[in-house]
Coordinates of C-alpha atoms in Angstrom, one line a residue:
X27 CA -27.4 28.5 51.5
X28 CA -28.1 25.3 54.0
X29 CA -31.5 26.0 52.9
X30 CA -30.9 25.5 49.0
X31 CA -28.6 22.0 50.2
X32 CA -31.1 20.7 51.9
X33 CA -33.8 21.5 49.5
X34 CA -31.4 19.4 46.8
X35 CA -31.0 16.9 49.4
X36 CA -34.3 16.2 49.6
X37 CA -35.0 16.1 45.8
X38 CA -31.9 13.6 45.4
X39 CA -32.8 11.3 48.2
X40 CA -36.7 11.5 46.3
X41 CA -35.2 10.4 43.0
X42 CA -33.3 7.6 44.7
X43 CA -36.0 6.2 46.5
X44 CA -37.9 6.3 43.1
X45 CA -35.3 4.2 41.4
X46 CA -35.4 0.4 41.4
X47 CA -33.1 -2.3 43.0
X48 CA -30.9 -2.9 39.8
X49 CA -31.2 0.8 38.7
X50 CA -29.4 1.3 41.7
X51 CA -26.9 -1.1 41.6
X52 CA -26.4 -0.1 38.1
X53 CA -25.8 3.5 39.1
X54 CA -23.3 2.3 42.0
X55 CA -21.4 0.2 39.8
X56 CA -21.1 3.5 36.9
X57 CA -20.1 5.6 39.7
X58 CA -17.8 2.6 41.1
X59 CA -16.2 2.4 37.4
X60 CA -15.7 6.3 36.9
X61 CA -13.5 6.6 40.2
X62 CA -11.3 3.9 39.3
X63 CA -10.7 5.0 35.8
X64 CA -9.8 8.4 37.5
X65 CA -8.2 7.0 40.1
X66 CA -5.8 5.2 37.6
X67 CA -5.5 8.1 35.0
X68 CA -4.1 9.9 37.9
X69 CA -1.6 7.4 39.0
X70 CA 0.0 7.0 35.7
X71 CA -0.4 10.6 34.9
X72 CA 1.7 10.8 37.5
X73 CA 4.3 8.9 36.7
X74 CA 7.3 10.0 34.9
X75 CA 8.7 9.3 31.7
X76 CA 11.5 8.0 30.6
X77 CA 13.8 8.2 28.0
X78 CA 16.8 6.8 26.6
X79 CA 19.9 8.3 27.5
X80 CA 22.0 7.3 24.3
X81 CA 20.6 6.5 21.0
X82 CA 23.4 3.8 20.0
X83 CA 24.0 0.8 21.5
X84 CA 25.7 0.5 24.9
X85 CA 28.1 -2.4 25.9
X86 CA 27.1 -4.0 29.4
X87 CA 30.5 -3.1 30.4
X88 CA 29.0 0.7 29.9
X89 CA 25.4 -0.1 31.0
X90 CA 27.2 -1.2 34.9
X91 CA 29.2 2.1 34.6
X92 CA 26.1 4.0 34.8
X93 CA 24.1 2.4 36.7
X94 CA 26.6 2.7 39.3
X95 CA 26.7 6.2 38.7
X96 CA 23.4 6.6 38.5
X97 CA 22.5 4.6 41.9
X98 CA 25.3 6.5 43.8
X99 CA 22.9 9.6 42.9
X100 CA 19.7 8.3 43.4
X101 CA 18.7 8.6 40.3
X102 CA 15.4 6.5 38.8
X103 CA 16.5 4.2 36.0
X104 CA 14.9 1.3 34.1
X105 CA 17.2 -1.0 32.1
X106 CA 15.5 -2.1 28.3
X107 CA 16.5 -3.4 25.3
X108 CA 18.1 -6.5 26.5
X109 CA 20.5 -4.8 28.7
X110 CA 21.9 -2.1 26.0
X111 CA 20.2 0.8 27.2
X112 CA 18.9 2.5 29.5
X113 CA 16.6 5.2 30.5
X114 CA 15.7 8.1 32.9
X115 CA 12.8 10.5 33.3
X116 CA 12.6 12.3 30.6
X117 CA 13.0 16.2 33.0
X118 CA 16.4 14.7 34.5
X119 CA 17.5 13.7 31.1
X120 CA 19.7 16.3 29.9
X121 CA 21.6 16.9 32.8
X122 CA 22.4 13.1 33.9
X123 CA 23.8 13.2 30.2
X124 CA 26.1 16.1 30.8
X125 CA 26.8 15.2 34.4
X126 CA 27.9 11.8 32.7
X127 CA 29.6 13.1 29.8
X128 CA 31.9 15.2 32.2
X129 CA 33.0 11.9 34.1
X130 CA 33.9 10.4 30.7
X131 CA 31.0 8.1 30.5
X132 CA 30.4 6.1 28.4
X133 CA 33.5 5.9 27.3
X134 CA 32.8 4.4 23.8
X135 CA 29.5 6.9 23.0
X136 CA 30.8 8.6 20.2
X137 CA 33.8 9.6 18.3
X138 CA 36.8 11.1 19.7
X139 CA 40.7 10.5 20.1
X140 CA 41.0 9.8 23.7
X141 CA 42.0 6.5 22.0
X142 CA 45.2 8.2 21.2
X143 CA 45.6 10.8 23.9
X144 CA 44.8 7.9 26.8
X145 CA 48.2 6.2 26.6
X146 CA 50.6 9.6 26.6
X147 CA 51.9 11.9 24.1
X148 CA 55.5 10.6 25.0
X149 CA 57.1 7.0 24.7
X150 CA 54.4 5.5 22.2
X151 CA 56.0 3.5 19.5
X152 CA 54.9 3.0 16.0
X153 CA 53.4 -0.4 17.2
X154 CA 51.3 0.7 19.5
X155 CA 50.7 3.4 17.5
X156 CA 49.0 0.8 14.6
X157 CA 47.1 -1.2 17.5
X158 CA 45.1 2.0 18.6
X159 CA 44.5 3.1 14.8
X160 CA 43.7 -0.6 14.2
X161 CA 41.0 -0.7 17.6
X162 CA 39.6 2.6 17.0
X163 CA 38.6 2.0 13.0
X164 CA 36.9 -1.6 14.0
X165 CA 35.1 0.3 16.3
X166 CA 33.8 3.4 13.6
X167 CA 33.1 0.2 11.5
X168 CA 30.9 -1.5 14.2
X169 CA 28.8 1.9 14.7
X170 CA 28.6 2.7 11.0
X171 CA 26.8 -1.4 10.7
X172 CA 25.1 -1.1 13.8
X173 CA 23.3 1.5 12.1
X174 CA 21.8 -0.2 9.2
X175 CA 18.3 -1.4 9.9
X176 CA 17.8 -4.9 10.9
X177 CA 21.6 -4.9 12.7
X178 CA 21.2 -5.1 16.0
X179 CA 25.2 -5.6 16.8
X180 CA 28.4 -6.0 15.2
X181 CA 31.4 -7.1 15.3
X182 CA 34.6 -6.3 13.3
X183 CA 37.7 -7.8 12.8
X184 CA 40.3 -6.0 10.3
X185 CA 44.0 -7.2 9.2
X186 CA 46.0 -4.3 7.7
X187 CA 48.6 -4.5 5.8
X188 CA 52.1 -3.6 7.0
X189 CA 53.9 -0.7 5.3
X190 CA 57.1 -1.8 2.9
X191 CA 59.7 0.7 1.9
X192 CA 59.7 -1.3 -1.4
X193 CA 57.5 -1.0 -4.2
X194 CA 55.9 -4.3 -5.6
X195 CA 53.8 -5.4 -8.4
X196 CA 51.1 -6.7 -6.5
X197 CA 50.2 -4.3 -3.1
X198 CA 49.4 -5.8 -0.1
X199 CA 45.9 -5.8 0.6
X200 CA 43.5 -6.0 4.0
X201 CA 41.1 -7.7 5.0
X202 CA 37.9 -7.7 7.1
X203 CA 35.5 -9.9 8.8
X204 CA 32.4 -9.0 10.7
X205 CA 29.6 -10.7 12.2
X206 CA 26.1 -9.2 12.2
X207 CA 23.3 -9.5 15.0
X208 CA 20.5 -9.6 13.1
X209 CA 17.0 -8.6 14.7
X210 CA 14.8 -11.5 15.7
X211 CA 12.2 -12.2 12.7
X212 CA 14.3 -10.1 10.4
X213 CA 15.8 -11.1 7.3
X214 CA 18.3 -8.8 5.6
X215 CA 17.9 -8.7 1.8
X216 CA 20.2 -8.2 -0.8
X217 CA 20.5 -3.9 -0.6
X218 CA 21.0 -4.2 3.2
X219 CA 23.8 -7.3 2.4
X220 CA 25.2 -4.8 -0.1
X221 CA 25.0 -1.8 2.1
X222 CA 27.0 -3.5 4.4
X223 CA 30.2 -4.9 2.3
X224 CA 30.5 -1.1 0.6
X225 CA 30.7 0.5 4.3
X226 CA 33.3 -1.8 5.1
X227 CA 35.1 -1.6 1.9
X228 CA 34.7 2.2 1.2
X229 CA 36.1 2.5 5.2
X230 CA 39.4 1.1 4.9
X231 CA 42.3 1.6 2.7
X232 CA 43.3 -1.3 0.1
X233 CA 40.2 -3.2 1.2
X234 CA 38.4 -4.9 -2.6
X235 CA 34.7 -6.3 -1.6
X236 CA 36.5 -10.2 -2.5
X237 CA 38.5 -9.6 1.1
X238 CA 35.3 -9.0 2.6
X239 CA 33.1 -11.8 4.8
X240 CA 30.3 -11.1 6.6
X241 CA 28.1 -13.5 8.6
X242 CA 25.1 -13.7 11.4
X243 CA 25.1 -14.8 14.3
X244 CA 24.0 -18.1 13.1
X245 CA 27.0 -18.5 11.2
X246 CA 25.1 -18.2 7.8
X247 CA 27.2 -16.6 4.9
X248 CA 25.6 -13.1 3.8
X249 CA 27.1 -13.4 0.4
X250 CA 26.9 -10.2 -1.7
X251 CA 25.4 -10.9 -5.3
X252 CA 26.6 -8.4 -7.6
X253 CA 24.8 -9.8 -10.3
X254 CA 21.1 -8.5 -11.0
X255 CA 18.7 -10.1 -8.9
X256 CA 15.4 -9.3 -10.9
X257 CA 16.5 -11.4 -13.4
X258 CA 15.9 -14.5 -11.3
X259 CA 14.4 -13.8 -8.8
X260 CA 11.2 -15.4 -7.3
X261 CA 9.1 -12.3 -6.7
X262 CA 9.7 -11.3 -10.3
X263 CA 8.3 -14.3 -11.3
X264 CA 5.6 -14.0 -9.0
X265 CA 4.8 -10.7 -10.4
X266 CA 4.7 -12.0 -14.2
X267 CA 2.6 -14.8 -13.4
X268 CA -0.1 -12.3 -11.9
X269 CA -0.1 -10.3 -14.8
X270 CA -0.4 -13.2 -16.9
X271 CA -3.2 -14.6 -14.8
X272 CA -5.1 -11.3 -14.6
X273 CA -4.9 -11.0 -18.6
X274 CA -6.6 -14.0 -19.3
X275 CA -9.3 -13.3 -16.5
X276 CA -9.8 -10.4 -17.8
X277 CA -10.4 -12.4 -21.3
X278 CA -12.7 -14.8 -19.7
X279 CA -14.6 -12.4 -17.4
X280 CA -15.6 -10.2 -21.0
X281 CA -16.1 -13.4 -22.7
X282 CA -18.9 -15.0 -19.9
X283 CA -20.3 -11.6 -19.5
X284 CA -21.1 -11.0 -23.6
X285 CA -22.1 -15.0 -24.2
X286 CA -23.9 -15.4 -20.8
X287 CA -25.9 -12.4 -21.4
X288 CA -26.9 -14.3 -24.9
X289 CA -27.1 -17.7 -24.1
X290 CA -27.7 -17.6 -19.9
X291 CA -25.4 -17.3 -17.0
X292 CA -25.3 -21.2 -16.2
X293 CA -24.9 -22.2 -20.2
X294 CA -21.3 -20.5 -20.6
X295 CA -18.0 -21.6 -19.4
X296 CA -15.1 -19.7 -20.8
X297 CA -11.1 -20.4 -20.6
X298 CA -8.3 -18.4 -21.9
X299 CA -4.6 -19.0 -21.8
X300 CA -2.3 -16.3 -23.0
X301 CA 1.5 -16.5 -23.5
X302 CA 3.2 -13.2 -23.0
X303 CA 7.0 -12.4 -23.7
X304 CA 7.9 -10.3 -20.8
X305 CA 11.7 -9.2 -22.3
X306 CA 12.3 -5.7 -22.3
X307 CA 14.0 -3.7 -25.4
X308 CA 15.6 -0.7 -25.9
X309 CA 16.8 0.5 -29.3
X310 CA 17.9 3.7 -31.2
X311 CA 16.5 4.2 -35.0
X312 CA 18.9 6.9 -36.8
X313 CA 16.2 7.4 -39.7
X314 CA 17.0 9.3 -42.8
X315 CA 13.5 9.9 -45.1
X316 CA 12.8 12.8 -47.9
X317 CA 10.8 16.2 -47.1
X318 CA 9.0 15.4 -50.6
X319 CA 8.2 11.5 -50.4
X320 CA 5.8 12.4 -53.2
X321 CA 9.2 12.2 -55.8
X322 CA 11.5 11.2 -53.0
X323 CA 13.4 14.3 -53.3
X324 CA 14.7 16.7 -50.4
X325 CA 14.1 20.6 -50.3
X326 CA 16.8 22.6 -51.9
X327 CA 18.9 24.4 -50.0
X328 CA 21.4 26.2 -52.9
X329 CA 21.6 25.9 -56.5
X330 CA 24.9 26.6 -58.9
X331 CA 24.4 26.3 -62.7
X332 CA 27.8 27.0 -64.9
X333 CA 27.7 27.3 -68.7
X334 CA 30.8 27.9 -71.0
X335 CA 30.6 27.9 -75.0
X336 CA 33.4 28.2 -77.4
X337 CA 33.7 28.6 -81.2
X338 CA 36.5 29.5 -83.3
X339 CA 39.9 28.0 -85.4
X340 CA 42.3 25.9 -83.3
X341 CA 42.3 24.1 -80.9
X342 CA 39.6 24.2 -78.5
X343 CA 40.2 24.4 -74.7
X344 CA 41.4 21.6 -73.6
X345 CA 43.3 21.0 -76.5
X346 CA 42.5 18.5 -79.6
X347 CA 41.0 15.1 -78.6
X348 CA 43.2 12.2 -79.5
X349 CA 46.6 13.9 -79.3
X350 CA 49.1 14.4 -77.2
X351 CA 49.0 12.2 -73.9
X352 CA 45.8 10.8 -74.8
X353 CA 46.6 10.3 -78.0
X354 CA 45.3 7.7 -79.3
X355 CA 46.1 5.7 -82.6
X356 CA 44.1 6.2 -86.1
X357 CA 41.8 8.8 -84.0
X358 CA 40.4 11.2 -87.1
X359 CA 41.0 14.4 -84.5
X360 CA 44.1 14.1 -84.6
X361 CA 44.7 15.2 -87.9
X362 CA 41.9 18.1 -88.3
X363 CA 44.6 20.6 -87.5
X364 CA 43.6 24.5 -87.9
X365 CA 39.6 23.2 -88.1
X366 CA 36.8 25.2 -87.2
X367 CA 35.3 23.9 -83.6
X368 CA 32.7 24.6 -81.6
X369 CA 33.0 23.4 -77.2
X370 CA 30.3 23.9 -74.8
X371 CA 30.3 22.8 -71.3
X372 CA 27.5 22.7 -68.9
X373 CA 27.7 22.1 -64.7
X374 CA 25.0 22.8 -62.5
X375 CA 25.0 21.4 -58.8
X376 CA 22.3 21.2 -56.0
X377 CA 22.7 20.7 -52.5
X378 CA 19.4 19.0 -50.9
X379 CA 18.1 18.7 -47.7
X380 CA 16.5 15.4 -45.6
X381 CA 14.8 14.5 -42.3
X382 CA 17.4 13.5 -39.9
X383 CA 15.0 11.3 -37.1
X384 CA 16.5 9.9 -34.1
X385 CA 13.7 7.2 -32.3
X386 CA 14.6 6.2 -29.1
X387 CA 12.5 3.5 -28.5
X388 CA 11.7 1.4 -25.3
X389 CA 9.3 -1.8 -26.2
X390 CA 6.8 -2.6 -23.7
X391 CA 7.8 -5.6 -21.7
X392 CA 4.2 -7.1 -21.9
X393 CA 3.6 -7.8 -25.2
X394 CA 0.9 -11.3 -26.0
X395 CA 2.7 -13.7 -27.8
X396 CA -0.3 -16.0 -28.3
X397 CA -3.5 -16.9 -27.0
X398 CA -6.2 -20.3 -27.1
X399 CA -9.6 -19.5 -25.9
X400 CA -12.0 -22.5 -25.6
X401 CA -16.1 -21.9 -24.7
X402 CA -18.0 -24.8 -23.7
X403 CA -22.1 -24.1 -24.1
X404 CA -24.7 -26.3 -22.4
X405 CA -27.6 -27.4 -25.1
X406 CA -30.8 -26.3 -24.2
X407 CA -33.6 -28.8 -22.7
X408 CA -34.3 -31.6 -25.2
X409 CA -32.5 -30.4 -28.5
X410 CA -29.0 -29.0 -29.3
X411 CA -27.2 -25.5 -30.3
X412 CA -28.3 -24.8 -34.0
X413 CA -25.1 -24.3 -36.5
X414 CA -25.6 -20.8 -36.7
X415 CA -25.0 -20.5 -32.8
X416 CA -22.1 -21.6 -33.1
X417 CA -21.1 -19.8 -36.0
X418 CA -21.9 -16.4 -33.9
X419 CA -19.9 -17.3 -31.2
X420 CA -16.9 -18.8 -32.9
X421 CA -16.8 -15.2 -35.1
X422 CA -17.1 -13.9 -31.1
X423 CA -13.5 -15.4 -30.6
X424 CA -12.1 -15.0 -33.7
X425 CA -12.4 -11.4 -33.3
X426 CA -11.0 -11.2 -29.5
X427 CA -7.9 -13.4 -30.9
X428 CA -7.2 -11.2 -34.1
X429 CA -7.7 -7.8 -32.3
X430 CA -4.8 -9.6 -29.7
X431 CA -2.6 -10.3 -32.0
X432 CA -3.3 -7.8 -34.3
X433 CA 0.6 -6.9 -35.5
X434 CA 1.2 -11.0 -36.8
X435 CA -2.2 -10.9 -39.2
X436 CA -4.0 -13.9 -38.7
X437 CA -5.3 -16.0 -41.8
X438 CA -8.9 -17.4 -41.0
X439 CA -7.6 -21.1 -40.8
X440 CA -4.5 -19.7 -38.2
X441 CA -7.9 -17.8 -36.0
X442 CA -9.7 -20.9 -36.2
X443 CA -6.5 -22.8 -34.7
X444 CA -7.0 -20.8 -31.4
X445 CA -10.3 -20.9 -30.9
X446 CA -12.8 -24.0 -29.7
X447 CA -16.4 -24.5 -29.3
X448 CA -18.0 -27.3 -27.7
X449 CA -21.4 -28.4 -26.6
X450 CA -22.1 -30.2 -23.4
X451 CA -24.3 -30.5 -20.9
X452 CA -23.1 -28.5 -17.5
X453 CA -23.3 -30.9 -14.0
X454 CA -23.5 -28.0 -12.1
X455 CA -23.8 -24.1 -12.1
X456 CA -20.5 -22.0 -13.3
X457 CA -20.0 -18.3 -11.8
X458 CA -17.4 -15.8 -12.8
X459 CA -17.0 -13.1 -9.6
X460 CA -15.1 -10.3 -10.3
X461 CA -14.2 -10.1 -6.6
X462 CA -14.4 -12.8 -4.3
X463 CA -14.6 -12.0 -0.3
X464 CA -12.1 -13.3 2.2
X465 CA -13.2 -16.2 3.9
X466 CA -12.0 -14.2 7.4
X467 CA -14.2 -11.4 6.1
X468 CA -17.2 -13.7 6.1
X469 CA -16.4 -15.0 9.7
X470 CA -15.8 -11.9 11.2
X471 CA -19.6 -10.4 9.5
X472 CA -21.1 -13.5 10.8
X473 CA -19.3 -13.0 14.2
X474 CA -21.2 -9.9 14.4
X475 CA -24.1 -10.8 13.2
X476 CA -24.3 -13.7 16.0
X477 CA -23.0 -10.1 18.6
X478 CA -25.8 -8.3 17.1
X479 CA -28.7 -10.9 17.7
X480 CA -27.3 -11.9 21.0
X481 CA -27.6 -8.3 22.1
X482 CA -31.0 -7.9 21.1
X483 CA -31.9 -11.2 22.7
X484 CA -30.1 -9.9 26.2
X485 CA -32.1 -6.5 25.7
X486 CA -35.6 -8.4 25.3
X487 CA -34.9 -10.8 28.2
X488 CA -34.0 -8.1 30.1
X489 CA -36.7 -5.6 29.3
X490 CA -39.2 -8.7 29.9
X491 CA -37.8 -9.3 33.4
X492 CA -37.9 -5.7 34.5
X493 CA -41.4 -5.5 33.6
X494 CA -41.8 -8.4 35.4
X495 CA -40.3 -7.4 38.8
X496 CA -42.3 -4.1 38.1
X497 CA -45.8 -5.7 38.3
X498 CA -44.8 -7.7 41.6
X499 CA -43.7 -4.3 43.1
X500 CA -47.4 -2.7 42.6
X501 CA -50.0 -3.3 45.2
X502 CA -53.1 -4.8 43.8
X503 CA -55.8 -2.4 43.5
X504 CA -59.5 -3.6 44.0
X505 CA -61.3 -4.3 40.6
X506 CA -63.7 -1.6 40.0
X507 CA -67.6 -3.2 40.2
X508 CA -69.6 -1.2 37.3
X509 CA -72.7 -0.1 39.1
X510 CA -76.0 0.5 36.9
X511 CA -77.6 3.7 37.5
X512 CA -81.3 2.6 36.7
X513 CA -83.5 5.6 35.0
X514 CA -86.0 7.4 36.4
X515 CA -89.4 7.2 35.6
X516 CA -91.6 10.6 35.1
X517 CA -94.6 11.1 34.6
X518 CA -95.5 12.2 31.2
X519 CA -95.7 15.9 30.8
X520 CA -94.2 16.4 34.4
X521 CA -92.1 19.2 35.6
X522 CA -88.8 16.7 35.9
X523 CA -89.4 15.4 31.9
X524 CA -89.6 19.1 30.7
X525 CA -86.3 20.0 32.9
X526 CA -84.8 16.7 31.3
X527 CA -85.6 17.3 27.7
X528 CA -84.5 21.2 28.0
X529 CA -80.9 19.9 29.7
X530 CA -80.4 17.5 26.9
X531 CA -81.2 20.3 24.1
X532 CA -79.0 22.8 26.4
X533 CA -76.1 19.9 26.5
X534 CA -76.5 19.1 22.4
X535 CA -76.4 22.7 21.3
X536 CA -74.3 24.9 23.8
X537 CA -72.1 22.4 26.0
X538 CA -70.3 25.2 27.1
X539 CA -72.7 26.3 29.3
X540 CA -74.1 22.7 30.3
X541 CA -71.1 22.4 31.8
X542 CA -70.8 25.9 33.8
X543 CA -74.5 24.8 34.9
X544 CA -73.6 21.4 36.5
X545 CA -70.4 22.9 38.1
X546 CA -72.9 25.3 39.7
X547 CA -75.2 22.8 40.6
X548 CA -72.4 21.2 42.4
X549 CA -71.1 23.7 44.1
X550 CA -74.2 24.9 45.5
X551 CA -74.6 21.1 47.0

């Protein structure tokens, strides 16, 4: 085992010395880094954590209670949110809360009757009686409005009514006043406002919303507006501007696109301006048509036909026409008495039926009540736009303009009204973007571009610099002289030039075996 350590001693102290001056400072400083990250992860690791002990709201009165308590026990505490609560490791939590709760503390932490029970069950009077009922309701009030968000605190102030043996026309009524802490930066809006007069009202008896006043800290009036507030208000408007704005875009984004295409990017200018009726209607059509609108006749549902005849002497059913009560003055029937007569009476009735449609109908509330579109076109170099140009493009318009206002029916003179072409010369270039980039998007792509160059700039430098310090490190070696080996000279037909020509042939076609002869040669020397 020693063995093995020291064998992996050796091999680490052999990479070390092969490392340079700043690789090793760079690898002391890494290793420096890691063990006080660690060293910290551990520290706060090991702290505890705390939590709050109550979720409302504690009085200072409350907060000294406890942390009397809670220093008397030697309990950890840390005090936040401005001094209205406070908090305890989180594993001694639950029993400092019931440990607490067993002393009576805190004594306003939720809803109970000790308000009642504290002063005896004997020898309270009818006045006292009213002041706790009075002390404990403003104080259900103030947690109910503490917990509506953006309320840090509240405050409530209630005048009941005293009770009357006698009965009177107009009841005494009570009233309220309250004052809201509202949260730094936070503005309460007309739901929360609302939210806020119907606890109150809804909490105690005989109390309208008119007897109602409610105020921040800064003594500013939160007035409750029961009328409707999208009617008038600005973010409405807001919102029917932008769809307004994106219509006619949208108009002059087609328009450039179609004519630029034709007559060049930089040659078209477009403008639109729409007026749209944003009122919304709802309205109930009780519609009666017929099944056959052919002949405008229903489907029969029953038939009845009668027929009666009669033929005979006397008087027919009915008796004689003229006579009696509707007798009437030199009438000839009157005085055909005992007369043959015939009587025939006919009756038929038919029940139809018809659609019965009920349209409940809910109009759009974007509806274009008009539009003007205007298109200026740069001449080309040296001439002007031909008629017949601007013919083509004016027809271009009229047909955007009658297919918007497509229910009124245009005549061609009304089109022509709200459209206009003009030629001009352009001072500079015109571009439609459909989506333009946030100047702090720019900056911040730039900002990293200048991160990403400066980077590569450190990287070179450094890489230039270590090469640098490299080279000084090596010893210089002695330049290597090139020594000439001068031939030999044989004699022709000699032993040496026929051992020389029969090497080279040996060395062209089997080098193989050239070289197993020279290591041979060489070993034998």
């Amino acid at each position: 085992m020693n063995e093995r350590l020291a064998v992996y001693r050796e091999r680490i102290k052999e990479k070390w010395s092969q490392l340079s001056r700043r690789q090793k400072y760079l690898l002391g400083f890494t290793a420096l880094f890691l063990l006080l990250s660690l060293g910290l992860y551990i520290f706060f690791a090991a702290q505890p954590a705390y939590v709050s002990l109550y979720d409302q709201r504690l009085s200072q009165q409350e907060i000294g209670i406890i942390k009397q308590e809670l220093d008397s026990r030697q309990i950890p505490y840390r005090i936040t949110g401005g001094g209205t609560q406070i908090e305890v490791p989180q594993a001694m939590a639950q029993d400092v809360i019931v440990e607490l709760a067993a002393q009576g503390i805190p004594s306003e932490a939720g809803i109970s009757a000790e308000i009642f029970s504290s002063t005896g069950s004997f020898g309270i009077t009818d006045r006292q009686f009213d002041v706790l009922k009075k002390d404990a309701l403003q104080q259900e009030l103030q947690k109910m409005l503490e917990r509506v968000n953006g309320v840090r605190s509240a405050q409530v102030m209630l005048t009941l009514p005293e009770e009357t043996l006698f009965v009177t026309e107009t009841p005494a009524e009570a009233t309220a006043s309250v004052i809201v802490e509202v949260e730094p930066g936070t503005r309460l809006n007309q739901q929360q406002i609302k939210a806020l007069y119907y606890l109150v009202s809804r909490s105690v008896e005989n109390l309208p919303l008119e007897n109602i006043t409610i105020s921040d800290q800064y003594s500013n009036l939160l007035e409750l507006n029961e009328t409707d507030e999208s009617g008038a208000s600005l973010s409405l408007y807001e919102q029917q501007e932008k769809i307004r704005s994106n219509y006619e875009r949208k108009i002059e984004r087609d328009l450039y696109n179609l004519l630029g295409t034709i007559m060049g990017r930089d040659k078209v200018v477009v403008h639109a301006a729409v007026k749209m009726d944003f009122a919304k209607e709802n309205r109930v059509e009780n519609l009666v048509e017929p099944v056959d609108r052919e002949n405008n006749e229903g489907i029969i549902i029953s038939a009845e036909s009668l027929s009666k005849t009669y033929s005979g002497q006397g008087a027919p059913p009915g008796g004689i026409a003229g006579t009696g009560a509707n007798d009437v003055p030199g009438y000839p029937g009157g005085d055909q008495q005992g007369s043959t007569s015939d009587y025939e009476e006919l009756s038929e009735r038919v029940n139809r039926e018809v659609n019965r449609i009920t349209r409940n109908i809910t109009e759009s509330p974007y509806q274009v009540e008009d539009i003007s579109i205007n298109v200026g076109v740069a001449p080309p170099e040296g001439g002007q736009l031909d008629p017949q140009t601007i013919e083509n493009i004016r027809q271009i318009l009229r047909n955007v303009v009658f297919v918007t206002l497509s229910d009124r029916q245009l005549t061609q003179d009304e089109l022509d009204q709200r459209i206009s072409v003009f030629e001009r010369p352009f001072d500079g270039r015109v571009e439609v973007e459909e989506a333009s980039l946030s100047p702090y998007i720019l900056y911040g792509v730039g900002a990293l571009a200048l991160l990403a160059a400066a980077a590569v700039a450190y990287l070179i430098i450094r890489r230039r610099r270590q090469a640098e310090q490299e080279a000084e490190e090596l010893p210089e070696l002695p330049v290597s002289q090139s020594t000439e080996i001068p031939d030999l000279e044989y004699a022709e037909d000699s032993d040496g030039v026929v051992v020389r020509k029969q090497l080279e042939k040996l060395a062209r076609t089997k080098p193989e075996e050239f070289v197993t002869l020279l290591r041979t040669w060489l070993a034998e020397e």
